[in-house]
Coordinates of C-alpha atoms in Angstrom, one line a residue:
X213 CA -24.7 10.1 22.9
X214 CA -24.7 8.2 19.5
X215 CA -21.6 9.5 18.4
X216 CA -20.1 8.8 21.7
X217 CA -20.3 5.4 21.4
X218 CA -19.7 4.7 18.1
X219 CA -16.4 6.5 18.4
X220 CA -16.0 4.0 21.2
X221 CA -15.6 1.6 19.1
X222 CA -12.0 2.4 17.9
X223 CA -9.8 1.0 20.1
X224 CA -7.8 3.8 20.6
X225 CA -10.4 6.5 20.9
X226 CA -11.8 4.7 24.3
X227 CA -8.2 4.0 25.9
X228 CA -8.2 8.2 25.6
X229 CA -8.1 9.6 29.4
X230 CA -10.8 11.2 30.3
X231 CA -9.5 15.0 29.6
X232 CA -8.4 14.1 26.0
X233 CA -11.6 12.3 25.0
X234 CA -13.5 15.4 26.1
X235 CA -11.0 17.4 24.1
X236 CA -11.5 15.5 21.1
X237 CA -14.8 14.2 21.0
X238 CA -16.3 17.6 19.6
X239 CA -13.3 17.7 16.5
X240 CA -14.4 14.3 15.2
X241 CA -16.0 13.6 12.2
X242 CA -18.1 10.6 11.5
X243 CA -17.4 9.5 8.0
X244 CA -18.5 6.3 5.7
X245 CA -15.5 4.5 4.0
X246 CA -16.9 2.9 1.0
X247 CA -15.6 0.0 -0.6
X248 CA -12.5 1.1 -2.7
X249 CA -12.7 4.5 -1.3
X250 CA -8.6 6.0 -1.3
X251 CA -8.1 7.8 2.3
X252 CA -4.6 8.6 0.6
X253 CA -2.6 8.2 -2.2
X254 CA 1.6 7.7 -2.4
X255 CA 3.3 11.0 -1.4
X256 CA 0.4 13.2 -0.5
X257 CA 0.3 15.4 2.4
X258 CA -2.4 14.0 4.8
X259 CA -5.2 16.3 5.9
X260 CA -6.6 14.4 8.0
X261 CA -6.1 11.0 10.6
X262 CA -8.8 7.9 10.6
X263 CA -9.9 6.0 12.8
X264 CA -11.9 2.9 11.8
X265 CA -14.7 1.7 13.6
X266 CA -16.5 -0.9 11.8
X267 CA -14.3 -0.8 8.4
X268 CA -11.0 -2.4 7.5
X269 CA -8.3 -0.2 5.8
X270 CA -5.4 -1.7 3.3
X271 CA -2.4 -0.1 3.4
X272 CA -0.9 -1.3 0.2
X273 CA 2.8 -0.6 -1.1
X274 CA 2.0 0.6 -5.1
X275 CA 4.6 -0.2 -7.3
X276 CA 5.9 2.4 -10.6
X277 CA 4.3 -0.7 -12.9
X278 CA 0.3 -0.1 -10.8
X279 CA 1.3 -3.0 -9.3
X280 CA 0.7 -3.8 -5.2
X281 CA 0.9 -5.7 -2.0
X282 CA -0.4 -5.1 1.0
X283 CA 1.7 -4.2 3.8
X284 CA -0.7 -3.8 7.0
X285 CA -4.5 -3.7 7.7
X286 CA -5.9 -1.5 9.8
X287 CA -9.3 -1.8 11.9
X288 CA -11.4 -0.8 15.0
X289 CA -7.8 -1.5 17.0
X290 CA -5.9 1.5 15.4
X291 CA -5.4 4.6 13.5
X292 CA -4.6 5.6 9.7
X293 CA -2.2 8.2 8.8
X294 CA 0.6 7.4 11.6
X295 CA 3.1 9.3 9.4
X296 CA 2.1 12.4 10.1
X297 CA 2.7 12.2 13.7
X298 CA 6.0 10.4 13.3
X299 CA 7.4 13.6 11.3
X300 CA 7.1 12.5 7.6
X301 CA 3.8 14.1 6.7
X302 CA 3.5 11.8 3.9
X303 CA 3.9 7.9 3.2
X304 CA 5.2 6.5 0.0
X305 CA 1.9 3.6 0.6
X306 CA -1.8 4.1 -0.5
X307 CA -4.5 3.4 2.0
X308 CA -7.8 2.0 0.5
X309 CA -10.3 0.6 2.5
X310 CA -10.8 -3.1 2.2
X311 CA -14.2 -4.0 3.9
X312 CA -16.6 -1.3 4.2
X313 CA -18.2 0.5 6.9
X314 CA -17.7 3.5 9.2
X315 CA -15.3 5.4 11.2
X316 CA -14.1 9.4 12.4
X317 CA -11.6 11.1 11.4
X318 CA -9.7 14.1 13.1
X319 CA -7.8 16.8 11.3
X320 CA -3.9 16.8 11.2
X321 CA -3.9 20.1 12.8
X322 CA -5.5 19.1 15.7
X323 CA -3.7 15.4 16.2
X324 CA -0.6 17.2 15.7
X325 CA -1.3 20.1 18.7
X326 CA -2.7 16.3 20.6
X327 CA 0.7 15.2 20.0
X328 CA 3.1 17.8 20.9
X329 CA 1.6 18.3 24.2
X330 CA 3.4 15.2 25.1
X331 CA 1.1 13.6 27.4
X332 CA -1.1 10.1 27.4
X333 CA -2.0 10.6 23.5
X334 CA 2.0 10.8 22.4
X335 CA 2.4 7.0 24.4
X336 CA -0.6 5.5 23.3
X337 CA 0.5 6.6 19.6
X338 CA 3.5 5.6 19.7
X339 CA 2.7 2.3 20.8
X340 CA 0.3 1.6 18.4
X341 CA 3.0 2.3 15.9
X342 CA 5.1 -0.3 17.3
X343 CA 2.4 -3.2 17.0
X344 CA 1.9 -1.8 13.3
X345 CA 5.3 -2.2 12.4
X346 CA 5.4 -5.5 13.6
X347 CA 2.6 -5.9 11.5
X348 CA 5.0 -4.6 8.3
X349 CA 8.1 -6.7 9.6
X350 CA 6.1 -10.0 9.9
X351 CA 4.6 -9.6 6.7
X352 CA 7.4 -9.4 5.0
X353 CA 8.8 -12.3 6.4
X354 CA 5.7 -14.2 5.4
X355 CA 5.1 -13.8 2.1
X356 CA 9.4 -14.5 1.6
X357 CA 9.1 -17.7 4.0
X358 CA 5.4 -19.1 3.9
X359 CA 3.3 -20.7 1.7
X360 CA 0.2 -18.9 -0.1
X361 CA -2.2 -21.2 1.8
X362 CA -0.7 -19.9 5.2
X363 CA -0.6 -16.2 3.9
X364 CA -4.2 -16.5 3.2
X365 CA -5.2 -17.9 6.4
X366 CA -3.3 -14.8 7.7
X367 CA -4.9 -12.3 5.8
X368 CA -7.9 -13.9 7.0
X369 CA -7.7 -14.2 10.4
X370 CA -6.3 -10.4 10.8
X371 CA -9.1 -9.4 8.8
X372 CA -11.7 -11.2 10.8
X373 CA -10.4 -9.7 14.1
X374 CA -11.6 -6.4 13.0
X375 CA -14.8 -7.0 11.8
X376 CA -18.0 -8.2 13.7
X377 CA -19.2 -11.1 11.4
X378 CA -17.3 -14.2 10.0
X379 CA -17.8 -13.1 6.4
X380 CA -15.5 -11.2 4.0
X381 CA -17.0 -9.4 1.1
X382 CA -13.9 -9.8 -1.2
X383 CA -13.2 -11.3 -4.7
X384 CA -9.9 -13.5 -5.4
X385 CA -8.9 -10.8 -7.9
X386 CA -8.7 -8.0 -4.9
X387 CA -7.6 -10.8 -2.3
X388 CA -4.4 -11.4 -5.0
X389 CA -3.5 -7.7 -5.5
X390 CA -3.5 -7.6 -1.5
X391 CA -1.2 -10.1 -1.3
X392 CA 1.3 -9.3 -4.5
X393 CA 0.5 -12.9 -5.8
X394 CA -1.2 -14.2 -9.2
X395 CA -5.2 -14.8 -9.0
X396 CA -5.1 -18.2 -10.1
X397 CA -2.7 -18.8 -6.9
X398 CA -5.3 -17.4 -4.7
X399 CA -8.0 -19.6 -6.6
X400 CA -5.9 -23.0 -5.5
X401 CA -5.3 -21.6 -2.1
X402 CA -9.4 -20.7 -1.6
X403 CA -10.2 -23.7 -3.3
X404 CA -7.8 -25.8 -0.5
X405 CA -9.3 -24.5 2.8
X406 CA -12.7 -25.1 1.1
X407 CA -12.5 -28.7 0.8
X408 CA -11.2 -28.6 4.2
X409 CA -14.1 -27.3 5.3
X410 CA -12.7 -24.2 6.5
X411 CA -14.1 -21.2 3.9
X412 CA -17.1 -21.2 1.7
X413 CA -16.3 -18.9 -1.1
X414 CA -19.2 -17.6 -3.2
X415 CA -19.9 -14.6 -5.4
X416 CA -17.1 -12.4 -3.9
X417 CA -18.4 -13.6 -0.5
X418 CA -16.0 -15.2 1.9
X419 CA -17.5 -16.9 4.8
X420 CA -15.3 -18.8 7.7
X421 CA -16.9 -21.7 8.9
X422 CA -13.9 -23.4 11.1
X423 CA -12.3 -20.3 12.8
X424 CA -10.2 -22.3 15.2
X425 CA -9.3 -25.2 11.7
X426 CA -7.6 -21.2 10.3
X427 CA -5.5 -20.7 13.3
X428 CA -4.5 -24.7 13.3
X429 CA -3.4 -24.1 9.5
X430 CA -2.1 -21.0 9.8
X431 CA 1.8 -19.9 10.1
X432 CA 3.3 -18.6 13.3
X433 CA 3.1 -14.9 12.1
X434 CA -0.3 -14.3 13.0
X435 CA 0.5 -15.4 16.6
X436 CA 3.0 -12.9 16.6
X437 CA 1.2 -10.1 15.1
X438 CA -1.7 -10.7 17.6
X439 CA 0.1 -10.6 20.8
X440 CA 2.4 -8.0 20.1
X441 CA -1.5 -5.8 19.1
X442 CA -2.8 -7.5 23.0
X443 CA 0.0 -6.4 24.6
X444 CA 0.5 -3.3 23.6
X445 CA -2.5 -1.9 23.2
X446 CA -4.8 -3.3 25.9
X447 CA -7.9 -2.6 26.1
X448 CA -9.7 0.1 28.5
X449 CA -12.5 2.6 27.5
X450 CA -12.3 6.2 28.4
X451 CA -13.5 7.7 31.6

């Protein structure tokens, strides 16, 4: 029963009709995800699928320098390891996870079997991967168009609507290789919603005091990265 509901918690594991979530619930695999703990690395063949419950992954972009930016987070709404059902096997991004916690994860034998039958799992996939690649496209266009305080109330707000508290344990230093930018950038940025009241930034800790002041401040992109996620992915537990 335990497991049940925890699993639950993943978005897409309680949209699942009732015959797939019987077929699945057996083959998943409750697993911790650390802080900093690689799921997978640039151009490795995935083994396995994830599905966060109470983490946050980063799917980050790693450049031939060891550089980074972060392309898309991923939480209790969706699934890592999309390119293995969308025929590539392998992704030229690392996926890391960003704030720690819990989820399942299902082999790629048997999401692949899921997948080729065709059915209610193939369509709910698929349309996660659309909300995540608006996700990709609109940060893109963010970090080209917006300013670093409007990225960061961004980052934040995507990151707070995957976790169950209004704190963040992060330090500037990871919050910059996230975001491709220069540390000292993200220090001005942190120190500017601060003495607006909005953040309290302490010891790596990032707590959001003014939720509603973030989605004031921030840039259009989150708007459009949240409703794309609402509408097409809405939300309906398994039967």
């Amino acid at each position: 029963m335990a497991l049940t509901a925890d699993a639950r918690k993943n978005q897409l594991l309680a949209a699942l009709p009732s015959a797939e979530w019987q077929r699945w619930l057996p083959q998943l695999e409750p697993v911790d995800l650390p802080l900093g703990k690689v799921l997978y690395e640039s151009g490795s063949r995935l083994t396995h699928v994830y599905f966060p419950t109470t983490s946050i992954i980063s799917l980050l972009y790693v450049m031939e320098d060891g550089a980074s930016a972060e392309i898309a987070v991923v939480g209790h709404e969706g699934i890592v390891g999309i390119s293995l059902f969308m025929g590539g096997e392998s992704t030229p991004s690392r996926a890391v996870v960003q704030s720690a916690g819990q989820g399942f994860r299902l082999k790629a034998s048997l999401m692949m079997e899921e997948f080729d039958r065709a059915g209610p799992v193939l369509h709910l996939m698929l349309r996660y991967t659309q909300a995540l690649i608006t996700q990709m496209a609109q940060t893109a266009v963010c970090n080209r168009h917006h300013s670093l305080d409007q990225q960061l109330c961004r980052w934040l707000l995507l990151s707070l609507d995957r976790l169950s508290s209004d704190e963040l344990v992060m330090t500037q230093e990871l919050i910059a290789n996230m975001l491709g930018v220069r540390r000292e950038g993200v220090t001005e940025a942190a120190g500017h919603l601060q003495q607006a009241g909005l953040i309290q930034y302490r010891r790596g800790r990032i707590a959001v005091l003014d939720r509603k002041g973030l989605e004031q401040r921030v840039c259009e992109c989150y708007a459009v990265v949240k409703q794309e996620y609402d509408r097409l992915l809405p939300e309906r537990l398994a039967t």
